[in-house]
XYZ file of N, CA and C in Angstrom:
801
model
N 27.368 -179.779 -9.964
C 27.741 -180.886 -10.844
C 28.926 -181.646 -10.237
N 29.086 -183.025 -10.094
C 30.104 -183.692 -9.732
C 30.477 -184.634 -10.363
N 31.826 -184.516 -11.110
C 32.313 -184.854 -12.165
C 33.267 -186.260 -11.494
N 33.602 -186.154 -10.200
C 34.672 -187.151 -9.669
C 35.530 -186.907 -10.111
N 36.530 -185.963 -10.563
C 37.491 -185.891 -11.124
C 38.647 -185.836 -10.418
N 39.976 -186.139 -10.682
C 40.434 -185.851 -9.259
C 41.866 -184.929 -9.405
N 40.947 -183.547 -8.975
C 41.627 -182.465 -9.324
C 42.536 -182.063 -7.676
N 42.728 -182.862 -7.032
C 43.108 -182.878 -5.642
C 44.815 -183.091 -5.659
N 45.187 -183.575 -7.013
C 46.729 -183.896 -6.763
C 46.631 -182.631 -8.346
N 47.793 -181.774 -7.922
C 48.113 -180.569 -8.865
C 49.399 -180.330 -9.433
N 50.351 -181.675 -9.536
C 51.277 -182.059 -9.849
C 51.314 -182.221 -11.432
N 50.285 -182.312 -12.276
C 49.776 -182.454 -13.909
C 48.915 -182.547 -14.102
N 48.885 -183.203 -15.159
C 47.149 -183.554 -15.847
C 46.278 -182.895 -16.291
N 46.886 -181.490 -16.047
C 45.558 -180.281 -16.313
C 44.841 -180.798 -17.869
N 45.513 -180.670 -18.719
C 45.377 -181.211 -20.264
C 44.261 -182.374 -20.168
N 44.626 -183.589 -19.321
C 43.642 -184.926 -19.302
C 42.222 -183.741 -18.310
N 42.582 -183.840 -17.722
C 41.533 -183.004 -16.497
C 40.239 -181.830 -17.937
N 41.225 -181.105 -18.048
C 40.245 -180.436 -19.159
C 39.661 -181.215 -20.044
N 40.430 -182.198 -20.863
C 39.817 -182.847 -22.218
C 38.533 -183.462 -21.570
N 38.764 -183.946 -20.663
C 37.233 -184.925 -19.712
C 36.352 -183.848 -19.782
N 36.538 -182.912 -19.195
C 35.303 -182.141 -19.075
C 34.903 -181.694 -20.322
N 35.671 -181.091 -21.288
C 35.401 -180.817 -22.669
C 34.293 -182.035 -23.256
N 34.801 -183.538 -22.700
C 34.035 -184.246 -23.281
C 32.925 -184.495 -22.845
N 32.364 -184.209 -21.360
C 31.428 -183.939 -20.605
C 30.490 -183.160 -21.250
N 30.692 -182.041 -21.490
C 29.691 -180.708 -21.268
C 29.385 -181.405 -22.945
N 29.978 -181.820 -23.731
C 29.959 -181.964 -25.385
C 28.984 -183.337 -25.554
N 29.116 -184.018 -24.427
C 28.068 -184.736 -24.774
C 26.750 -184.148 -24.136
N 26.562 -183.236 -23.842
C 24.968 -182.777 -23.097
C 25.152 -181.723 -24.353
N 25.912 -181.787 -25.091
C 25.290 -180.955 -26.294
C 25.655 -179.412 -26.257
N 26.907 -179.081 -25.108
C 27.369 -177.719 -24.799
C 28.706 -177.964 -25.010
N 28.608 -176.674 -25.868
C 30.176 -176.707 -27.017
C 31.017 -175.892 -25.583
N 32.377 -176.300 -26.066
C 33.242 -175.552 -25.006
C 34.658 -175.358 -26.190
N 34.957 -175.128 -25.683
C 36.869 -174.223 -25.729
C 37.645 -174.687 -25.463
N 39.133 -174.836 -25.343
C 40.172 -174.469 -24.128
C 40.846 -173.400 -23.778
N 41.116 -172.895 -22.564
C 42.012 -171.875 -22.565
C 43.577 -172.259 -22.308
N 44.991 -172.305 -22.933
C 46.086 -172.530 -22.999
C 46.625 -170.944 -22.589
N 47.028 -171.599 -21.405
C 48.346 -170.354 -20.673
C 49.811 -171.428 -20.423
N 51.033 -170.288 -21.552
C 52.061 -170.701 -21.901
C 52.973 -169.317 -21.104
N 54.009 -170.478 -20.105
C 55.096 -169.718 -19.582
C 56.181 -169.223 -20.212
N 57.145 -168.212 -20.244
C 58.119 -167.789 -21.091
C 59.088 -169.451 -20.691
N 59.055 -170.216 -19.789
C 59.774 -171.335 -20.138
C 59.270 -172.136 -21.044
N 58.154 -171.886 -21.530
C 57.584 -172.801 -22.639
C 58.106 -172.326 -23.609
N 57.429 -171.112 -24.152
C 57.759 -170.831 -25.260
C 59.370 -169.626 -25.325
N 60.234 -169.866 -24.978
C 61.320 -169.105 -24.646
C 62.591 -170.010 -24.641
N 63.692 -170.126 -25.443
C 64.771 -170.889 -25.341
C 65.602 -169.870 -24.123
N 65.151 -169.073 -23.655
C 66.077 -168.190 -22.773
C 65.889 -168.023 -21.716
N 64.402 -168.996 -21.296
C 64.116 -168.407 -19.891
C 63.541 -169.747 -18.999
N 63.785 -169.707 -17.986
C 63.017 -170.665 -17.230
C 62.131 -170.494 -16.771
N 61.476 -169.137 -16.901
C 60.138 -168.662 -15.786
C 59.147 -169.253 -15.975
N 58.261 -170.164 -15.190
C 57.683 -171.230 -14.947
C 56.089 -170.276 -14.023
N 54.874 -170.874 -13.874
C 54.113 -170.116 -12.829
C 54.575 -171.104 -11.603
N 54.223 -170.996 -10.701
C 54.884 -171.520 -9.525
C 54.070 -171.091 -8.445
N 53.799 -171.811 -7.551
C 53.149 -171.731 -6.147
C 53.195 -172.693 -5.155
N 52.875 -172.340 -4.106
C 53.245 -172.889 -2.955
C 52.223 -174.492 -2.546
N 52.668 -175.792 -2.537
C 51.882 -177.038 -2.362
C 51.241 -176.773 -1.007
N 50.065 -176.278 -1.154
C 49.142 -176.361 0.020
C 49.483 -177.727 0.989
N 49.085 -179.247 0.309
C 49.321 -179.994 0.627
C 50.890 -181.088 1.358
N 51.376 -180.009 1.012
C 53.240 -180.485 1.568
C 53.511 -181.826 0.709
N 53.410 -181.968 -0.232
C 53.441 -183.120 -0.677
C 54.373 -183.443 -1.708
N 54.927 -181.850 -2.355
C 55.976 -181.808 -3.413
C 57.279 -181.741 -2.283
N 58.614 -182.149 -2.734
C 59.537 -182.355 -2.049
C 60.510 -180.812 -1.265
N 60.086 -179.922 -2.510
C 60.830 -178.598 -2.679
C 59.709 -177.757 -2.084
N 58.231 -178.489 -1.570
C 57.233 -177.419 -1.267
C 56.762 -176.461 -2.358
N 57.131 -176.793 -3.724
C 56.320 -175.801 -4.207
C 56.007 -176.884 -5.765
N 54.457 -176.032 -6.291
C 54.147 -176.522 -7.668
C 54.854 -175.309 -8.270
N 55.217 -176.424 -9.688
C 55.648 -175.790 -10.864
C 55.097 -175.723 -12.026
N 54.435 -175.462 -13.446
C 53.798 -175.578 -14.349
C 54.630 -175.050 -15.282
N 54.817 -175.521 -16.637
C 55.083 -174.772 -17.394
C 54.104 -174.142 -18.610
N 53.152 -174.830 -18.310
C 51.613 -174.483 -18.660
C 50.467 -174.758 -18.244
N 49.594 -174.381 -18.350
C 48.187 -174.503 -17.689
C 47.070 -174.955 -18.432
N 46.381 -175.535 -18.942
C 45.043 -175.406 -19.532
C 43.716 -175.550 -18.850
N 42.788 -175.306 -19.121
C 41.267 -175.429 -18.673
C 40.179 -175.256 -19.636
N 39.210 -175.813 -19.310
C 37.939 -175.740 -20.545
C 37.008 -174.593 -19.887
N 36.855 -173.861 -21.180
C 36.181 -172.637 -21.231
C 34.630 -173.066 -22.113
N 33.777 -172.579 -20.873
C 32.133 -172.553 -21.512
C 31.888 -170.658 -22.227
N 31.015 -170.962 -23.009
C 30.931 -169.865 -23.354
C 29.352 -169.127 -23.155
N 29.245 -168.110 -21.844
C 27.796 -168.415 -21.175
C 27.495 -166.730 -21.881
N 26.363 -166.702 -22.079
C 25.521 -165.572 -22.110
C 24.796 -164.756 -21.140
N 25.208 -163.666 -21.162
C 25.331 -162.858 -19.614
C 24.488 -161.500 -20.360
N 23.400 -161.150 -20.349
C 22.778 -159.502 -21.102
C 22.558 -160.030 -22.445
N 23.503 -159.300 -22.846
C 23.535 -159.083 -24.030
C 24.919 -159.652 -24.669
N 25.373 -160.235 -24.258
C 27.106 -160.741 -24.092
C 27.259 -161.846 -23.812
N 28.420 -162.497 -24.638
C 28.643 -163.545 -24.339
C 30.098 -163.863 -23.925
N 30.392 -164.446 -23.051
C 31.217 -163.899 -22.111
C 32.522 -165.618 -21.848
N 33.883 -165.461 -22.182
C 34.244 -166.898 -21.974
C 34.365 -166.884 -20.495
N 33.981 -167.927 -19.998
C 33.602 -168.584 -18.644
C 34.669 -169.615 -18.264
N 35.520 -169.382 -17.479
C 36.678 -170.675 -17.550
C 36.387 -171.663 -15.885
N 35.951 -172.739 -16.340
C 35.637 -174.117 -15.707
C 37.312 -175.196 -15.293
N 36.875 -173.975 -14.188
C 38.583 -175.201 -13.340
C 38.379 -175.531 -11.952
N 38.172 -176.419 -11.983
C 37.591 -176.764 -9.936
C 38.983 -177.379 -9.614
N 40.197 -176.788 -10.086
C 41.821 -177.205 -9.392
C 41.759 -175.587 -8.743
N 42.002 -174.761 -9.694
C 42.086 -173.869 -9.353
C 41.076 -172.596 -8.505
N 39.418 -173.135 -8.987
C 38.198 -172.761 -8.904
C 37.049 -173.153 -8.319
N 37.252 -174.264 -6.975
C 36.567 -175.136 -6.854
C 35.166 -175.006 -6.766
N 34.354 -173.597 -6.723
C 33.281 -173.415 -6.289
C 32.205 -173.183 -7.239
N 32.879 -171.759 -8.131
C 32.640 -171.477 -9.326
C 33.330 -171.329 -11.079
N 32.920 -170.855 -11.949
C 33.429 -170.491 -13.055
C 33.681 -169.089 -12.757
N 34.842 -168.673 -13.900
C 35.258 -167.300 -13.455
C 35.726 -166.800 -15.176
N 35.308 -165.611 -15.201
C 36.069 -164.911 -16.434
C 37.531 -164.933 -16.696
N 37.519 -165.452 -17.709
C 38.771 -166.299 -18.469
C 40.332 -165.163 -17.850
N 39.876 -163.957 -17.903
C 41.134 -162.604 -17.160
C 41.355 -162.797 -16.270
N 40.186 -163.354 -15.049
C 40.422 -163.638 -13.736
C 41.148 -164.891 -13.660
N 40.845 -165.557 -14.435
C 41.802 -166.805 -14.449
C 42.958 -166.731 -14.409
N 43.803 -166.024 -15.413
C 45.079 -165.912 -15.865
C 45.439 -165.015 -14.762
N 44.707 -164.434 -14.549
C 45.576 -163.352 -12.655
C 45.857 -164.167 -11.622
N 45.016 -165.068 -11.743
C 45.023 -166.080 -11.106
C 46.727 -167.316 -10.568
N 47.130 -166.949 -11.783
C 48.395 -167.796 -11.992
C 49.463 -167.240 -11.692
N 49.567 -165.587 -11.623
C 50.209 -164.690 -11.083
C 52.026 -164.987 -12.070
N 52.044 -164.844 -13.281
C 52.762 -165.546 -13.843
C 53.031 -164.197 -14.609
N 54.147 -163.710 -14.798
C 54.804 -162.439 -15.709
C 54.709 -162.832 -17.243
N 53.902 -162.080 -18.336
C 54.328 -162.300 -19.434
C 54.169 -163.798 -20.258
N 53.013 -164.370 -19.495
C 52.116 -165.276 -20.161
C 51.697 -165.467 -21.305
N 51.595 -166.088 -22.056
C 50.506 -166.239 -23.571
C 49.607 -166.879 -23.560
N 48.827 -166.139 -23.750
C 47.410 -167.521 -24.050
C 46.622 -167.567 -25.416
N 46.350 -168.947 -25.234
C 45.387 -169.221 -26.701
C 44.058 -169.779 -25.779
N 43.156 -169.407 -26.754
C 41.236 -169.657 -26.561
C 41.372 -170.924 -27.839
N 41.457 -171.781 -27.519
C 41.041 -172.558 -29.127
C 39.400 -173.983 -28.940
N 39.836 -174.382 -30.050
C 38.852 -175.382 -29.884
C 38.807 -176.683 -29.203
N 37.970 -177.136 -28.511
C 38.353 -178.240 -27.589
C 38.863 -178.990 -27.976
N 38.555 -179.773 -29.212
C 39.547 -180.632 -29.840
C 40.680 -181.086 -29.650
N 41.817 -180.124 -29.374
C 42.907 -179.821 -29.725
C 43.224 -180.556 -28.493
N 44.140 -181.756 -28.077
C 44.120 -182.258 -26.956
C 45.370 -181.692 -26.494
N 46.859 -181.656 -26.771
C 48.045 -181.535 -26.106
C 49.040 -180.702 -27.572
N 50.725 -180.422 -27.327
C 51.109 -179.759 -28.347
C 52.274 -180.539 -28.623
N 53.266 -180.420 -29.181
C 54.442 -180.973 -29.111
C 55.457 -179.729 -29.142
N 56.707 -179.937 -29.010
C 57.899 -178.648 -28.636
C 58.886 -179.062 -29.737
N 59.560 -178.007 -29.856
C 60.563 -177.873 -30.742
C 61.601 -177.218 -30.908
N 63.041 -177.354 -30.628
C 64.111 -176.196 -30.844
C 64.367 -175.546 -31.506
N 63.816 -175.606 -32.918
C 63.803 -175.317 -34.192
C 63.598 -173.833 -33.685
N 63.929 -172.657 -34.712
C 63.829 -171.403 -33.912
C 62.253 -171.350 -35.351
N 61.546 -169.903 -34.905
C 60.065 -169.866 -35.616
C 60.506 -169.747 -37.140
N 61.627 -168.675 -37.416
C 62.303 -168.454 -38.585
C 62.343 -169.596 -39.385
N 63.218 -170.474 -38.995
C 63.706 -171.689 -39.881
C 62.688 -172.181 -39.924
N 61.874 -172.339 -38.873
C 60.696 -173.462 -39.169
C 59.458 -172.793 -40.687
N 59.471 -171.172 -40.572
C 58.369 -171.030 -41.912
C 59.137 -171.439 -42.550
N 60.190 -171.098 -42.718
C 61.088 -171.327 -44.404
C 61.022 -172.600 -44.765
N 61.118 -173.596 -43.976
C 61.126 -174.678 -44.412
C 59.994 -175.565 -44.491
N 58.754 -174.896 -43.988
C 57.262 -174.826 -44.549
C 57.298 -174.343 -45.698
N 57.471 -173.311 -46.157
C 57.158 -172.502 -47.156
C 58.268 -173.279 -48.336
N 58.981 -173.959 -48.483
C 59.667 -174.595 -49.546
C 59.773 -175.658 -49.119
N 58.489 -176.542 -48.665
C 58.664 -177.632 -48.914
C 57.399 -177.941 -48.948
N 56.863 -178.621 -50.213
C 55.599 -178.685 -50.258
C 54.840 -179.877 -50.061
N 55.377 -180.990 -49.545
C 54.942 -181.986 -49.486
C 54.611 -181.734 -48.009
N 55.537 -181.225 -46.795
C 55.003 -181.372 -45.714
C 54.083 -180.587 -44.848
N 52.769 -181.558 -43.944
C 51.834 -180.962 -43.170
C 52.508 -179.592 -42.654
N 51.707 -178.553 -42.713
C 52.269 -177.388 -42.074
C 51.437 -177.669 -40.469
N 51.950 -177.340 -39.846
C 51.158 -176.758 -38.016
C 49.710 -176.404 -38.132
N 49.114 -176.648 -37.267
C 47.784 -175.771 -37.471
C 48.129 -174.254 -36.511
N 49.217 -173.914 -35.721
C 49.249 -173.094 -35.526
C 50.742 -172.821 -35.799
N 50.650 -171.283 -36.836
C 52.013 -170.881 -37.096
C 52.184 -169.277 -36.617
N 53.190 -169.248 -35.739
C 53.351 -168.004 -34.844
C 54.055 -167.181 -36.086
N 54.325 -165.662 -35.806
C 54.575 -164.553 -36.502
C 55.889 -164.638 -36.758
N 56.761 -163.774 -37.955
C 58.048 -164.058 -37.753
C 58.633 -163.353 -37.167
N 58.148 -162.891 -35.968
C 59.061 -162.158 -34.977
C 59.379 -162.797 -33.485
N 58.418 -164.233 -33.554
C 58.958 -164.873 -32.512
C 59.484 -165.903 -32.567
N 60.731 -165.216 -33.627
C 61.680 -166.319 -33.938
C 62.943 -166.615 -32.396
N 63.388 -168.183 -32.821
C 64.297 -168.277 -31.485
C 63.487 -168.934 -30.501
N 62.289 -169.033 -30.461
C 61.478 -169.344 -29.412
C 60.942 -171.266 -29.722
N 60.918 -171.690 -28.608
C 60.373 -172.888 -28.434
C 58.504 -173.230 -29.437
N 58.587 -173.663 -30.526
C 57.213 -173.761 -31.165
C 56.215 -174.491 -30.568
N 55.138 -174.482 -30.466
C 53.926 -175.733 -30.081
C 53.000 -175.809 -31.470
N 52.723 -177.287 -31.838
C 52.190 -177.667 -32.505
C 51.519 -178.445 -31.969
N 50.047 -178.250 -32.354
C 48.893 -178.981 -31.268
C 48.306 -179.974 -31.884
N 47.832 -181.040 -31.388
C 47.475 -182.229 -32.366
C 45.891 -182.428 -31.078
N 45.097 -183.501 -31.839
C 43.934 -184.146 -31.577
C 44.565 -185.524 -30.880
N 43.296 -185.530 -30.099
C 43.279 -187.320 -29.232
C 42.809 -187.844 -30.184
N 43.684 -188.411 -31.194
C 43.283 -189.503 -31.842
C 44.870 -190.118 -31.629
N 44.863 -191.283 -32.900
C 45.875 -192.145 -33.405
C 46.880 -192.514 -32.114
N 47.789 -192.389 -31.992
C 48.802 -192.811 -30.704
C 48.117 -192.427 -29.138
N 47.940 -191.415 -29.510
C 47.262 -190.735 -27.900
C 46.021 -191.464 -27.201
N 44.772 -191.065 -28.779
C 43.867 -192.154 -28.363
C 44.162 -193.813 -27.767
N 44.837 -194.471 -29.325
C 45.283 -196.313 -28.930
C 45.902 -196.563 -28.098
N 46.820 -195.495 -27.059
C 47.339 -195.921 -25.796
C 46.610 -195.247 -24.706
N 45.323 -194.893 -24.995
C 44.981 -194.329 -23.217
C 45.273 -192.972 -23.236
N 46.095 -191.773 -23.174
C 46.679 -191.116 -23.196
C 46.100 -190.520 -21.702
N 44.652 -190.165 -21.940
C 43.631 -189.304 -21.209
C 43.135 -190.173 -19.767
N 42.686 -191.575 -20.504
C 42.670 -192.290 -18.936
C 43.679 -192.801 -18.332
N 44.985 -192.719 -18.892
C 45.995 -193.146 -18.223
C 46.258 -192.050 -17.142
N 46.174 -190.819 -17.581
C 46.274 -189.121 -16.825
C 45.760 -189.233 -16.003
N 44.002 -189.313 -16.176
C 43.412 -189.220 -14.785
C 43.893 -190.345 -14.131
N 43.907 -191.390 -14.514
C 43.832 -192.826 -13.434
C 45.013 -192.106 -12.715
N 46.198 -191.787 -12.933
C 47.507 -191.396 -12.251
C 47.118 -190.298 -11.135
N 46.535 -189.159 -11.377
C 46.137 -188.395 -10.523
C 45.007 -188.862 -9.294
N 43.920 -189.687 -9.652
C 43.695 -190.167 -8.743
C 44.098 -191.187 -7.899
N 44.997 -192.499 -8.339
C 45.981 -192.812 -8.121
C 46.873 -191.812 -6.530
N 47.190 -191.103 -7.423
C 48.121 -190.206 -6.123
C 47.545 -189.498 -5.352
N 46.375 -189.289 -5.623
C 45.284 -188.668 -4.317
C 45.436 -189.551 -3.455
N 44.982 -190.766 -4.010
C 44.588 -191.984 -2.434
C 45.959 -192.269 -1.812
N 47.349 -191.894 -2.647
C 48.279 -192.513 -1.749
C 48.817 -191.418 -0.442
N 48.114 -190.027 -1.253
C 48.654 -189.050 -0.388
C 47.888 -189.291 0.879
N 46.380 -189.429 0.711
C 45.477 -189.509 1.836
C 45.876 -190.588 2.689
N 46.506 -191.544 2.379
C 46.386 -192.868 3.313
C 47.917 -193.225 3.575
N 48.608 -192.686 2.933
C 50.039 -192.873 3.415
C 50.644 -191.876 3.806
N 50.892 -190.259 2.975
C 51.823 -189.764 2.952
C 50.765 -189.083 4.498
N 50.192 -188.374 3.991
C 48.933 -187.251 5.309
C 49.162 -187.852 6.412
N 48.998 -188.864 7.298
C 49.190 -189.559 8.257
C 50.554 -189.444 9.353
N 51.705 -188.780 8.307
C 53.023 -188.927 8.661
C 53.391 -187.847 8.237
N 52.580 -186.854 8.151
C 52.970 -185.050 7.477
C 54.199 -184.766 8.673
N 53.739 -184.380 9.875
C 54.296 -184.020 10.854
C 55.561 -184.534 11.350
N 55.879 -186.023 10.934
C 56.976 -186.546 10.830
C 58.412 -185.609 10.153
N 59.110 -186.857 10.326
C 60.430 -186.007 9.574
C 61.298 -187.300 9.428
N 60.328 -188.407 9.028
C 61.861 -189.673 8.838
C 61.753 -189.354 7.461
N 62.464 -190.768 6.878
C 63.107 -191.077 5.834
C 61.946 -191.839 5.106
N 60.925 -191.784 5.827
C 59.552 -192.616 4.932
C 59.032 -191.686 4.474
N 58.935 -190.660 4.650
C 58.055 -189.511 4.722
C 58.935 -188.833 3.522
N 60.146 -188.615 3.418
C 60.988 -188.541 2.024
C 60.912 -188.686 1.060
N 60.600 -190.500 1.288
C 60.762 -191.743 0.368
C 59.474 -190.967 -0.240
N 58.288 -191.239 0.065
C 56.846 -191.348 -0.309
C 56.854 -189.469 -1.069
N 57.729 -188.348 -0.435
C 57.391 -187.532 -1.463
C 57.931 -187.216 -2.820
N 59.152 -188.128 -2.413
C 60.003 -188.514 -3.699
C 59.063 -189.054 -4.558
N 58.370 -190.065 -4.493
C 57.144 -190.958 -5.120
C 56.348 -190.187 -5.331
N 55.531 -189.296 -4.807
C 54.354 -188.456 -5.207
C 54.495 -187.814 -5.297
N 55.239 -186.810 -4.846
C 55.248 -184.953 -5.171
C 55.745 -185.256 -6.383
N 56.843 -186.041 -7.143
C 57.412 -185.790 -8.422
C 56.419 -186.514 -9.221
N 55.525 -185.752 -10.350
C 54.552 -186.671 -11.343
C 55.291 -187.358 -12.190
N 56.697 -186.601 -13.046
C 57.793 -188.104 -13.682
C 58.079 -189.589 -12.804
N 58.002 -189.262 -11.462
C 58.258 -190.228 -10.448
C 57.366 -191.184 -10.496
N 56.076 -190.881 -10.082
C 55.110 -191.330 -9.885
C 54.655 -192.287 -11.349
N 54.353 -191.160 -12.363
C 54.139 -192.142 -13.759
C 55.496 -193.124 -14.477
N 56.403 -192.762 -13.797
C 57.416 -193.475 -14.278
C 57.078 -195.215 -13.450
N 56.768 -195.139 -11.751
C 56.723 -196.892 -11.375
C 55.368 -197.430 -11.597
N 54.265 -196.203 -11.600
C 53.020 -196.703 -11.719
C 52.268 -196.703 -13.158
N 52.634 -195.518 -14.033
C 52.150 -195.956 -15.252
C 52.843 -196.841 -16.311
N 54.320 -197.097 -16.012
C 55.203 -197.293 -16.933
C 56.098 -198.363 -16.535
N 55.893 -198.922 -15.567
C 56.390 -200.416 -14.576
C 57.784 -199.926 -15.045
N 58.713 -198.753 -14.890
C 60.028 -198.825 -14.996
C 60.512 -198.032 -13.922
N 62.114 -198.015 -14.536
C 63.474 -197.188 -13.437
C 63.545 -195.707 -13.950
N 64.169 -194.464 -13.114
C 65.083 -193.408 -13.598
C 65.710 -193.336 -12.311
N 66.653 -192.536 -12.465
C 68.003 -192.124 -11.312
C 66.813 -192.077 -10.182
N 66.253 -191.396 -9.457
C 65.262 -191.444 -8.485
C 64.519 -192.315 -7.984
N 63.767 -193.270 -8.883
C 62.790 -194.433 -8.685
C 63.843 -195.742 -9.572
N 64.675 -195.743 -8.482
C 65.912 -196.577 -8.579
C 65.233 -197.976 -8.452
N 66.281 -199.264 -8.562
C 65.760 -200.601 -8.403
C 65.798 -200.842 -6.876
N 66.857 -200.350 -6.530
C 67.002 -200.187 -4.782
C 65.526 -199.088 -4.140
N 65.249 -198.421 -4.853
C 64.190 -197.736 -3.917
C 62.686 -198.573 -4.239
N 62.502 -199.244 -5.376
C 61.413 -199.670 -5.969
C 61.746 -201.145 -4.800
N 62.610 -201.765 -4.541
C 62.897 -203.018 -4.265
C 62.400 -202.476 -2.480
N 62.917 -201.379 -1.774
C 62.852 -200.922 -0.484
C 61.164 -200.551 -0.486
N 60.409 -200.167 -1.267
C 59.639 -199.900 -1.327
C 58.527 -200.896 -1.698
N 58.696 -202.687 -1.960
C 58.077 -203.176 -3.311
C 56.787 -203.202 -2.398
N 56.322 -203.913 -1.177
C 54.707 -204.088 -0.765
C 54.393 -202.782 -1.233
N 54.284 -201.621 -0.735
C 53.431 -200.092 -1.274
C 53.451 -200.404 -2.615
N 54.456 -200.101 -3.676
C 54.098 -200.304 -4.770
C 53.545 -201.257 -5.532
N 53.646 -202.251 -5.051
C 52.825 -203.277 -5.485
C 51.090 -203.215 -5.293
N 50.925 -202.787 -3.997
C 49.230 -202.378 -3.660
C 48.968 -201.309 -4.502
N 49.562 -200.506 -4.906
C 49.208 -199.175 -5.364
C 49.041 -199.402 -6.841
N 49.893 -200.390 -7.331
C 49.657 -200.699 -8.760
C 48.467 -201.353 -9.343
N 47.930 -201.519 -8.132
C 47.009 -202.656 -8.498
C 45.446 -201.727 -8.056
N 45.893 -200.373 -7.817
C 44.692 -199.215 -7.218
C 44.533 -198.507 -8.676
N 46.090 -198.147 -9.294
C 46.100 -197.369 -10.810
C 45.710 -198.608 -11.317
N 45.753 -199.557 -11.364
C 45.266 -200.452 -13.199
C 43.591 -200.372 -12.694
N 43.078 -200.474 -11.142
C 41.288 -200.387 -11.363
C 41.116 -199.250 -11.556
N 41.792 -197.714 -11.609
C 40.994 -196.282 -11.503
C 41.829 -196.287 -13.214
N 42.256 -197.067 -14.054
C 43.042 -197.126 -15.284
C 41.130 -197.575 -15.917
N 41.247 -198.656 -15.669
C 40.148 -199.475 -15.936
C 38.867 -198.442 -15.793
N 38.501 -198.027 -14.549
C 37.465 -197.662 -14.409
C 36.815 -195.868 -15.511
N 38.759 -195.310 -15.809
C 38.134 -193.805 -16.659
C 38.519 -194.440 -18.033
N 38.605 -195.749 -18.569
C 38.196 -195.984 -19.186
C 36.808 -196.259 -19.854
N 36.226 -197.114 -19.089
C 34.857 -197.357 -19.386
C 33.880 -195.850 -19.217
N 34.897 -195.222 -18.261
C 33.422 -193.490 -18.313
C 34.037 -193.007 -19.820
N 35.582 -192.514 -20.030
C 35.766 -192.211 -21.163
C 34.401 -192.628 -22.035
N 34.789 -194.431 -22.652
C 33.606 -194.660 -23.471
C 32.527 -194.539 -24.007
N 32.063 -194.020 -22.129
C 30.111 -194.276 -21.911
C 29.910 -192.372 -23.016
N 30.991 -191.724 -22.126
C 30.817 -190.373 -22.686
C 30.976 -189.861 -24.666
N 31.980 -191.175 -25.123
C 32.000 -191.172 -26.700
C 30.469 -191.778 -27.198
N 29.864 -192.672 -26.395
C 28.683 -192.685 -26.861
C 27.570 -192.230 -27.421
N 27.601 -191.000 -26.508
C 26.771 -190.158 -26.397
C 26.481 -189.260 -27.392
């Protein structure tokens, strides 16, 4: 199956990357899952431990990916007599599907959490609030939406996720084709600019992983036409022909997972 997806830059997106396929297999009429693997820096006000591995591609600045979570869409295949979750990741998996355990070994990550939920569920939001305060103030107050997911009260202190649907804001701005367009986006710049000049060691070769290895970087000049300390006015200004061609590569691959988005709500 070839989805075009462009699971080649591993800097984010897993979330957009899964929801596509979720919406894939759902329009041929095959229900799927997600699987959510959460780092103790996610859910942990105490820890930074992140999964982490080494950029095959040399393309992050520090040489290594960081995640503070993972997701992927899980099929659920029938194997004997068993039905067995099947986790569908061609970032991590490019060949085959693999049992959802092998997955998570996969990430080599201490003390992980994971949730199996329903595809639906597109992304979560975070919170400092410790778990404690947050029931209590569910539980006596009755006017407001509670979470659809409420953790135990023993993992109080900890960072909450509350998971919401691609609809309303997420949907009316793109959320999902803005994701992919960005990742493929930074595929083509790695292939045609940065790859060419791997072996190098100037100050272009810097510049450009400053720009792509960092995904805040990257979605900050190309999805979001703005500045931060890094993608300065002086580096955007030193830089403007590239970014200017490149902007104009994300608004057609913007454009173009739009209209597949669509074709696939059709269905």
């Amino acid at each position: 199956m070839t989805l075009e997806l462009p699971f080649g830059y591993q800097q984010a997106n897993c979330h957009n990357l899964s929801h596509y396929i979720c919406l894939y297999f759902e329009s041929k009429k095959i229900t799927t899952s997600k699987i959510w693997a959460f780092t103790p820096g996610i859910y942990s006000d105490t820890s930074t431990k992140l999964i982490s591995f080494t950029d095959k591609k040399k393309l992050s600045p520090n040489g290594k990916i960081d995640w503070g979570y993972h997701v992927a869409t899980v099929l659920h295949v029938e194997m004997g007599s068993k039905i067995k979750k099947m986790v569908f990741d061609l970032g991590l998996f490019p060949n085959r599907m693999v049992h959802y355990r092998e997955w998570l070994a996969k990430l080599k990550t201490r003390k992980l959490i994971y949730l199996i939920m329903d595809s639906d569920w597109y992304l979560f939001n975070s919170t400092l609030v410790s778990n404690s305060q947050n029931q209590f103030y569910q539980e006596n107050n009755e006017n407001l939406v509670k979470p659809n997911v409420v953790l135990p009260e023993w993992f109080s202190d900890k960072l909450i996720t509350d998971f919401f649907k691609y609809e309303e804001d997420s949907k009316d701005n793109h959320w999902l084709e803005k994701g992919i367009a960005i990742n493929a986006t930074a595929i083509q710049f790695y292939h045609t600019e940065i790859e060419p000049i791997l072996n190098s060691k100037s100050d272009l070769l810097n510049d450009y992983r400053d720009l792509a290895g960092n995904v805040f970087n990257f979605e900050t000049v190309f999805r979001d036409n703005m500045f931060n300390y890094e993608m300065t006015k002086e580096f955007q200004k030193k830089h403007f022909v590239i970014i200017e061609e490149y902007r104009k590569i994300y608004e057609s691959e913007f454009e173009k997972w739009k209209w597949r988005v669509f074709n696939l709500n059709k269905n």
